[in-house]
CSV table of C-alpha atoms in Angstrom, one decimal:
chain,number,residue,atom,x,y,z
A,1,MET,CA,77.9,3.2,-197.3
A,2,ARG,CA,76.8,7.2,-198.4
A,3,LEU,CA,76.5,7.7,-194.7
A,4,LYS,CA,80.1,6.8,-194.3
A,5,VAL,CA,81.0,9.2,-197.2
A,6,ILE,CA,79.5,12.3,-195.5
A,7,ALA,CA,80.5,11.5,-192.3
A,8,CYS,CA,84.2,11.4,-193.6
A,9,LEU,CA,83.5,14.5,-195.6
A,10,ALA,CA,82.3,16.2,-192.6
A,11,LEU,CA,85.5,14.9,-190.7
A,12,CYS,CA,87.8,16.1,-193.4
A,13,LEU,CA,85.8,20.0,-193.2
A,14,PHE,CA,86.6,19.9,-189.4
A,15,ILE,CA,90.3,18.8,-189.9
A,16,LEU,CA,91.2,21.5,-192.3
A,17,GLY,CA,89.9,24.2,-190.1
A,18,GLY,CA,88.3,26.1,-192.5
A,19,LYS,CA,87.7,26.3,-196.1
A,20,ALA,CA,83.6,25.8,-195.7
A,21,TYR,CA,81.6,28.1,-192.6
A,22,SER,CA,78.5,27.8,-193.7
A,23,ALA,CA,76.9,28.8,-190.5
A,24,GLU,CA,80.1,30.7,-189.0
A,25,LEU,CA,81.6,34.3,-190.0
A,26,ARG,CA,85.3,34.6,-189.3
A,27,PHE,CA,86.9,38.2,-188.1
A,28,GLY,CA,90.4,38.1,-187.5
A,29,PHE,CA,93.1,40.3,-185.0
A,30,THR,CA,96.3,41.1,-184.7
A,31,GLY,CA,98.3,42.5,-181.8
A,32,PRO,CA,100.1,41.7,-178.7
A,33,LEU,CA,99.4,38.7,-177.5
A,34,THR,CA,102.7,38.2,-175.5
A,35,GLY,CA,105.5,40.5,-174.7
A,36,PRO,CA,105.5,43.7,-172.5
A,37,ASN,CA,102.5,44.7,-174.0
A,38,THR,CA,100.3,41.7,-173.5
A,39,PHE,CA,97.4,43.4,-171.5
A,40,MET,CA,96.1,45.4,-174.7
A,41,GLY,CA,96.0,42.6,-177.3
A,42,THR,CA,94.7,40.2,-174.8
A,43,GLN,CA,91.7,42.6,-173.2
A,44,ILE,CA,90.4,43.3,-176.8
A,45,VAL,CA,90.3,40.0,-177.1
A,46,ARG,CA,88.7,39.3,-174.3
A,47,GLY,CA,86.3,42.3,-175.1
A,48,ILE,CA,85.3,41.0,-178.1
A,49,GLU,CA,84.6,37.6,-177.3
A,50,LEU,CA,82.5,38.9,-174.9
A,51,GLY,CA,80.4,40.6,-177.2
A,52,PHE,CA,80.3,38.1,-180.0
A,53,LYS,CA,79.2,35.6,-177.2
A,54,ARG,CA,76.0,37.9,-176.4
A,55,ILE,CA,75.5,38.5,-180.3
A,56,ASN,CA,75.4,34.6,-180.6
A,57,ASP,CA,73.3,34.1,-177.2
A,58,SER,CA,70.2,36.3,-178.7
A,59,LYS,CA,70.3,33.8,-181.8
A,60,LYS,CA,69.2,37.1,-183.6
A,61,LEU,CA,71.5,36.0,-186.8
A,62,ASN,CA,71.5,32.8,-188.7
A,63,TYR,CA,75.3,32.3,-188.5
A,64,GLN,CA,77.8,32.7,-185.7
A,65,LEU,CA,80.6,34.7,-185.0
A,66,SER,CA,84.2,33.8,-183.8
A,67,LEU,CA,87.0,35.4,-183.9
A,68,VAL,CA,90.6,34.0,-184.7
A,69,PRO,CA,93.3,36.2,-182.5
A,70,LEU,CA,97.1,35.9,-183.8
A,71,ASP,CA,100.2,37.4,-181.8
A,72,ASP,CA,102.4,40.0,-183.8
A,73,GLY,CA,103.9,40.8,-180.9
A,74,TYR,CA,103.5,44.6,-181.7
A,75,GLU,CA,106.2,44.8,-184.0
A,76,PRO,CA,105.0,45.4,-187.6
A,77,SER,CA,107.6,43.2,-189.4
A,78,ARG,CA,105.1,39.9,-188.3
A,79,THR,CA,101.8,41.7,-189.0
A,80,PRO,CA,101.4,40.7,-192.7
A,81,SER,CA,102.3,37.7,-192.2
A,82,GLN,CA,99.8,36.4,-189.8
A,83,VAL,CA,97.2,38.4,-191.2
A,84,SER,CA,97.9,36.6,-194.4
A,85,THR,CA,97.1,33.7,-192.4
A,86,LEU,CA,94.0,34.5,-191.4
A,87,ILE,CA,92.8,35.3,-194.6
A,88,ASN,CA,94.1,32.2,-196.4
A,89,ASP,CA,94.2,29.2,-193.8
A,90,TYR,CA,91.5,30.5,-191.4
A,91,GLY,CA,88.6,32.6,-194.5
A,92,VAL,CA,88.0,35.6,-192.3
A,93,LYS,CA,86.3,37.9,-193.6
A,94,ALA,CA,87.2,41.6,-192.0
A,95,MET,CA,89.8,42.5,-189.6
A,96,LEU,CA,88.7,43.7,-186.0
A,97,GLY,CA,89.8,45.7,-183.7
A,98,SER,CA,94.1,44.8,-184.5
A,99,VAL,CA,95.9,46.7,-182.3
A,100,GLY,CA,98.6,49.6,-183.1
A,101,THR,CA,99.4,51.9,-185.5
A,102,PRO,CA,102.9,50.8,-187.2
A,103,THR,CA,101.2,47.5,-186.8
A,104,ASN,CA,98.2,48.0,-188.8
A,105,LEU,CA,99.8,50.3,-191.6
A,106,ALA,CA,102.0,47.4,-192.1
A,107,SER,CA,98.8,44.6,-193.0
A,108,LEU,CA,97.3,47.4,-195.7
A,109,SER,CA,98.7,46.4,-198.6
A,110,VAL,CA,97.5,42.8,-197.7
A,111,LEU,CA,94.4,43.6,-197.2
A,112,SER,CA,93.7,45.5,-200.1
A,113,LYS,CA,95.1,42.7,-202.1
A,114,TYR,CA,92.4,40.7,-200.5
A,115,ASP,CA,89.5,43.4,-199.9
A,116,ILE,CA,89.1,42.6,-196.5
A,117,PRO,CA,87.7,45.7,-194.5
A,118,LEU,CA,89.9,47.0,-191.5
A,119,ILE,CA,87.6,47.4,-188.6
A,120,SER,CA,87.5,49.4,-185.4
A,121,PRO,CA,91.8,49.7,-185.1
A,122,LEU,CA,93.0,50.4,-181.7
A,123,THR,CA,95.1,53.7,-182.8
A,124,GLY,CA,93.7,57.2,-183.3
A,125,ALA,CA,96.5,58.1,-185.8
A,126,GLN,CA,95.7,60.4,-188.5
A,127,SER,CA,97.2,58.0,-191.3
A,128,MET,CA,94.4,55.6,-190.3
A,129,ARG,CA,91.5,58.3,-190.7
A,130,THR,CA,91.2,57.7,-194.0
A,131,GLU,CA,91.2,54.4,-196.7
A,132,ARG,CA,94.2,54.7,-198.1
A,133,SER,CA,95.5,51.9,-199.5
A,134,SER,CA,92.7,49.7,-197.8
A,135,PRO,CA,89.2,49.2,-199.4
A,136,PHE,CA,87.9,50.2,-196.0
A,137,ILE,CA,89.1,51.3,-192.6
A,138,PHE,CA,86.1,52.0,-190.2
A,139,ASN,CA,87.6,53.6,-187.0
A,140,THR,CA,84.9,54.1,-184.0
A,141,ARG,CA,87.4,55.7,-181.6
A,142,ALA,CA,88.4,58.8,-181.2
A,143,SER,CA,91.4,60.5,-182.8
A,144,TYR,CA,94.8,61.3,-181.5
A,145,THR,CA,94.6,64.9,-182.2
A,146,GLU,CA,91.4,65.1,-180.1
A,147,GLU,CA,93.1,62.9,-177.1
A,148,ALA,CA,95.7,65.3,-177.6
A,149,TYR,CA,93.7,68.8,-177.3
A,150,TYR,CA,91.8,67.6,-174.3
A,151,LEU,CA,94.7,66.8,-172.4
A,152,VAL,CA,96.7,70.2,-173.4
A,153,ASN,CA,93.7,72.4,-172.7
A,154,ILE,CA,93.5,70.6,-168.7
A,155,LEU,CA,97.2,70.9,-168.1
A,156,VAL,CA,97.1,74.8,-170.0
A,157,ASN,CA,93.8,76.3,-168.9
A,158,ASP,CA,92.9,74.1,-165.7
A,159,LEU,CA,96.4,73.9,-164.1
A,160,GLY,CA,98.2,76.7,-165.3
A,161,ILE,CA,101.1,75.1,-167.1
A,162,ARG,CA,102.6,77.0,-170.1
A,163,PRO,CA,103.0,75.3,-173.1
A,164,ASP,CA,106.7,76.1,-173.1
A,165,GLU,CA,106.7,74.0,-169.8
A,166,VAL,CA,105.5,71.1,-171.1
A,167,ALA,CA,107.7,68.2,-172.8
A,168,ILE,CA,106.8,65.2,-174.5
A,169,PHE,CA,108.0,61.3,-174.2
A,170,ALA,CA,107.1,59.3,-177.4
A,171,GLN,CA,107.6,56.3,-178.9
A,172,LYS,CA,110.2,56.5,-182.0
A,173,ASP,CA,107.3,54.9,-184.7
A,174,SER,CA,104.6,55.6,-186.6
A,175,TYR,CA,102.6,55.7,-183.5
A,176,GLY,CA,105.0,58.3,-181.4
A,177,ASP,CA,104.9,60.7,-184.7
A,178,ALA,CA,101.3,60.6,-185.0
A,179,GLY,CA,100.7,61.6,-181.4
A,180,LEU,CA,103.8,64.1,-181.5
A,181,ALA,CA,102.2,65.5,-183.7
A,182,SER,CA,99.1,66.0,-182.1
A,183,VAL,CA,100.3,67.5,-178.8
A,184,ILE,CA,102.8,69.8,-180.9
A,185,GLU,CA,99.6,71.0,-182.8
A,186,ALA,CA,97.5,71.4,-179.7
A,187,LEU,CA,100.8,73.0,-177.5
A,188,THR,CA,100.6,75.5,-180.6
A,189,ASP,CA,97.1,76.6,-180.8
A,190,ALA,CA,97.3,76.8,-176.8
A,191,GLY,CA,100.5,79.6,-177.5
A,192,LEU,CA,103.4,77.7,-177.9
A,193,LYS,CA,106.2,80.0,-179.9
A,194,ASP,CA,108.0,77.1,-181.1
A,195,SER,CA,108.2,73.8,-181.2
A,196,ALA,CA,112.1,73.3,-181.2
A,197,SER,CA,112.1,75.2,-177.5
A,198,ILE,CA,110.1,72.1,-175.6
A,199,LEU,CA,111.9,68.6,-174.9
A,200,GLN,CA,110.9,65.8,-177.0
A,201,ILE,CA,112.2,62.6,-175.7
A,202,ARG,CA,111.9,59.3,-178.4
A,203,HIS,CA,112.4,55.8,-177.3
A,204,GLN,CA,112.6,52.4,-178.8
A,205,ARG,CA,109.1,50.1,-179.4
A,206,ASN,CA,108.7,47.4,-177.4
A,207,SER,CA,111.5,48.2,-174.8
A,208,ASP,CA,111.3,49.4,-171.5
A,209,GLU,CA,115.4,51.0,-171.0
A,210,VAL,CA,114.4,54.3,-170.4
A,211,SER,CA,117.9,55.5,-169.0
A,212,HIS,CA,118.6,57.8,-172.0
A,213,SER,CA,115.1,59.4,-171.6
A,214,VAL,CA,115.6,60.1,-168.0
A,215,ALA,CA,118.9,61.5,-168.1
A,216,ASP,CA,117.0,63.7,-171.4
A,217,VAL,CA,114.9,65.2,-168.5
A,218,LEU,CA,117.8,65.2,-166.1
A,219,GLY,CA,119.6,67.7,-168.9
A,220,VAL,CA,117.2,70.3,-168.9
A,221,PHE,CA,116.7,73.5,-166.7
A,222,PRO,CA,113.9,73.9,-165.5
A,223,THR,CA,112.5,70.4,-165.1
A,224,PRO,CA,109.1,70.3,-167.1
A,225,LYS,CA,106.0,70.9,-165.6
A,226,ALA,CA,104.1,68.1,-167.1
A,227,ILE,CA,105.1,65.3,-169.3
A,228,ILE,CA,103.0,64.2,-172.1
A,229,MET,CA,103.5,60.4,-172.6
A,230,VAL,CA,102.9,58.6,-176.3
A,231,SER,CA,103.7,55.2,-175.3
A,232,THR,CA,102.5,51.9,-173.5
A,233,TYR,CA,102.2,51.2,-170.3
A,234,ASN,CA,105.2,49.2,-169.4
A,235,THR,CA,108.0,51.9,-170.6
A,236,SER,CA,105.7,54.7,-169.5
A,237,ALA,CA,105.9,52.8,-165.8
A,238,ASN,CA,109.5,52.7,-166.0
A,239,PHE,CA,109.6,56.4,-167.2
A,240,ILE,CA,107.9,57.6,-164.4
A,241,LYS,CA,109.5,54.9,-161.9
A,242,ARG,CA,113.0,56.4,-162.9
A,243,LEU,CA,112.0,59.9,-162.5
A,244,GLU,CA,110.6,59.6,-159.4
A,245,ASP,CA,113.9,57.9,-158.0
A,246,PHE,CA,115.6,61.4,-158.9
A,247,GLY,CA,112.8,63.0,-157.0
A,248,ILE,CA,111.2,64.3,-160.5
A,249,SER,CA,107.3,64.7,-160.4
A,250,PRO,CA,105.8,66.2,-162.9
A,251,VAL,CA,102.1,66.1,-163.6
A,252,PHE,CA,102.3,63.0,-166.2
A,253,SER,CA,99.5,62.7,-169.1
A,254,ALA,CA,98.9,59.9,-171.8
A,255,PHE,CA,96.9,58.8,-174.5
A,256,SER,CA,94.1,56.1,-174.1
A,257,PHE,CA,96.0,53.6,-175.8
A,258,THR,CA,99.1,53.2,-172.7
A,259,GLY,CA,96.6,51.1,-171.1
A,260,LEU,CA,94.5,52.5,-168.3
A,261,GLU,CA,94.7,49.8,-166.2
A,262,ALA,CA,98.0,47.6,-166.5
A,263,LEU,CA,99.7,51.2,-165.5
A,264,GLN,CA,97.9,51.8,-162.5
A,265,THR,CA,99.4,48.8,-161.6
A,266,HIS,CA,103.0,49.4,-162.8
A,267,ILE,CA,103.0,52.7,-160.9
A,268,SER,CA,101.1,51.2,-158.0
A,269,ASP,CA,104.0,52.0,-155.3
A,270,THR,CA,104.7,55.9,-156.7
A,271,LYS,CA,103.4,58.7,-155.8
A,272,ALA,CA,102.8,60.2,-159.8
A,273,LYS,CA,100.2,62.0,-160.9
A,274,VAL,CA,98.9,60.9,-164.0
A,275,LEU,CA,96.3,61.6,-166.3
A,276,ILE,CA,95.0,59.4,-168.8
A,277,THR,CA,92.2,60.2,-171.7
A,278,GLN,CA,89.7,57.3,-172.5
A,279,THR,CA,87.9,56.9,-175.7
A,280,THR,CA,84.9,55.1,-173.4
A,281,PRO,CA,83.3,55.6,-170.5
A,282,SER,CA,84.5,54.9,-167.1
A,283,LEU,CA,84.0,52.0,-165.1
A,284,ILE,CA,84.1,53.7,-162.2
A,285,ASN,CA,80.3,55.3,-163.3
A,286,SER,CA,78.8,51.9,-163.1
A,287,GLN,CA,75.6,53.4,-164.2
A,288,ALA,CA,76.3,54.1,-167.7
A,289,PRO,CA,74.3,51.1,-169.5
A,290,ILE,CA,76.8,50.2,-171.5
A,291,ILE,CA,78.8,48.9,-168.3
A,292,LYS,CA,75.9,47.8,-166.7
A,293,GLN,CA,75.5,45.9,-169.6
A,294,LEU,CA,79.1,44.6,-169.6
A,295,LYS,CA,79.3,43.4,-166.3
A,296,GLU,CA,76.0,41.4,-166.5
A,297,ASP,CA,77.8,39.4,-169.6
A,298,MET,CA,80.5,38.7,-168.1
A,299,ALA,CA,79.1,37.5,-165.0
A,300,ARG,CA,76.2,35.3,-167.5
A,301,PHE,CA,79.4,33.9,-169.6
A,302,GLY,CA,81.6,33.3,-166.2
A,303,ASP,CA,84.0,36.0,-167.0
A,304,ALA,CA,85.0,36.6,-163.1
A,305,THR,CA,88.2,38.7,-163.8
A,306,PRO,CA,87.9,42.7,-162.9
A,307,PRO,CA,86.7,44.7,-166.0
A,308,THR,CA,88.9,46.8,-168.1
A,309,THR,CA,88.6,49.7,-170.6
A,310,MET,CA,90.4,48.3,-173.4
A,311,GLN,CA,88.0,45.2,-172.8
A,312,LEU,CA,85.0,47.5,-172.8
A,313,GLU,CA,86.2,49.3,-175.9
A,314,GLY,CA,86.8,45.3,-177.4
A,315,TYR,CA,82.9,44.4,-176.3
A,316,ILE,CA,81.9,47.9,-177.8
A,317,ASN,CA,83.2,47.5,-181.1
A,318,ALA,CA,81.7,43.6,-181.3
A,319,LEU,CA,78.3,45.3,-180.6
A,320,ILE,CA,78.5,47.6,-183.4
A,321,VAL,CA,79.6,44.8,-185.7
A,322,GLY,CA,77.0,42.7,-184.7
A,323,GLN,CA,73.9,45.6,-185.0
A,324,ALA,CA,75.6,46.2,-189.0
A,325,LEU,CA,75.3,42.5,-189.6
A,326,LEU,CA,71.1,42.4,-188.3
A,327,PRO,CA,70.1,43.2,-191.8
A,328,LEU,CA,72.2,40.5,-193.6
A,329,LYS,CA,70.4,37.0,-193.5
A,330,ASN,CA,73.1,34.6,-194.7
A,331,VAL,CA,76.9,34.5,-194.1
A,332,PRO,CA,77.7,37.9,-195.3
A,333,THR,CA,81.0,38.5,-198.1
A,334,SER,CA,83.9,41.1,-196.9
A,335,GLN,CA,82.2,43.8,-199.4
A,336,GLU,CA,78.6,43.1,-197.4
A,337,ILE,CA,80.0,43.4,-194.4
A,338,GLU,CA,81.7,46.8,-195.6
A,339,ASP,CA,78.3,48.5,-196.7
A,340,SER,CA,76.3,47.1,-193.8
A,341,LEU,CA,78.9,49.5,-191.4
A,342,LYS,CA,79.0,52.1,-194.0
A,343,GLN,CA,75.0,52.4,-193.9
A,344,LEU,CA,75.0,52.1,-190.3
A,345,ALA,CA,77.1,54.6,-189.6
A,346,LYS,CA,75.4,56.8,-191.9
A,347,SER,CA,71.9,55.9,-190.0
A,348,TYR,CA,73.7,57.1,-186.8
A,349,HIS,CA,75.9,60.2,-187.8
A,350,ASP,CA,73.1,62.4,-186.3
A,351,SER,CA,71.7,59.9,-183.7
A,352,GLN,CA,71.2,61.6,-180.0
A,353,GLU,CA,71.1,57.7,-178.4
A,354,GLN,CA,73.3,57.1,-175.9
A,355,ASN,CA,74.7,53.8,-176.4
A,356,GLU,CA,77.2,51.8,-177.8
A,357,LEU,CA,76.1,53.0,-181.3
A,358,ALA,CA,76.7,56.7,-179.9
A,359,VAL,CA,80.5,56.5,-181.3
A,360,LEU,CA,79.3,56.3,-184.7
A,361,ASN,CA,78.2,60.3,-184.1
A,362,PRO,CA,81.2,62.3,-184.8
A,363,ASN,CA,79.7,65.2,-183.4
A,364,LYS,CA,78.7,63.7,-180.2
A,365,ARG,CA,82.2,61.9,-179.7
A,366,HIS,CA,83.1,62.0,-176.1
A,367,ILE,CA,86.6,61.9,-174.1
A,368,TRP,CA,87.0,60.8,-170.4
A,369,ILE,CA,89.6,61.4,-168.3
A,370,GLN,CA,90.9,59.3,-165.5
A,371,LEU,CA,93.4,60.5,-162.8
A,372,ILE,CA,96.1,57.9,-161.1
A,373,HIS,CA,97.3,59.4,-158.1
A,374,ASN,CA,99.4,57.3,-155.7
A,375,GLY,CA,98.2,54.2,-157.3
A,376,VAL,CA,94.8,54.9,-156.8
A,377,LEU,CA,92.5,55.3,-160.1
A,378,LYS,CA,89.9,57.9,-159.5
A,379,GLU,CA,88.1,60.4,-161.3
A,380,LEU,CA,89.6,63.7,-162.6
A,381,SER,CA,89.4,66.4,-159.9
A,382,TYR,CA,91.4,69.2,-160.5
A,383,ALA,CA,91.5,69.4,-156.5
A,384,ASP,CA,94.1,66.6,-156.6
A,385,ILE,CA,96.3,67.2,-159.0
A,386,GLN,CA,97.6,71.0,-158.2
């Protein structure tokens, strides 16, 4: 009879899905897993899950790591309820890799209520650089300000484009606001006298309708020599294609959030020149130790799809979490995860090591640049852009 009772209890716990995870630590994720920006969410999840497989396979922890991803469609109105579900129904102890500025901002009140850390959100907005109302926001990627300065420096100092010859195409939300402000700041430092003198175009999130945006470009003279896009791959690609239909092909630039490989696929039939920043090493450089390791793990765990930069970012963030958990022998609380991440960041603040933990040193943080030209992805060569 006792065995039957034990078996029944175990079955009940399994069916309920989770109020007891004695040997499992669950992390939550929200992002676009469906809709026009699916690439971003699915690739971050893909990378985190691969990293967790590596950590679990190493058996260095006394518990297993798992990720519970929920789809918010990249719509901030949906994010708080998804986060609440992750906490209350799935028992997640922290959020990891969640996508977007407006969506992550929308989740902060829920995270604050339950004291849940927000780890490595996919955003470079200044509004997410501080703790704000969340008990802890642990950022690992470069900021949009850093990316903007990098792009503007290339456009102005290397390609000879004046700051007043640059236009900005930005999403109409907190992501676009953050990127727009960062670009304006960088252009001003590069010599722009009046930010109102340059073309600033706004568009709706999750929409590829760009007719009005294209009309804005057609309505100015002279045509901008460069357009910096603070957008996502689907909308950016449509904007590029529609302008090319009118014979307009400036140098386009984009932030890493845009989605490198997805953008390349969507503009493969164009002659566009697009500079795009990256916060992780180039996958073209297969000699980088972290990329070699990524590809080895993909082969080992049966991931046969070509790697992507967002997958790499998710993978790196998973490994950072795994490193922070090493001192914690039992399934940790949210506070213990937070404390251990802070200690890890402090330990690597001045480190010279070039591994996945290098992003924890703000003084050694790198930004890489890629070029898409005629649909082909390559390392940046200024001769290709002139």
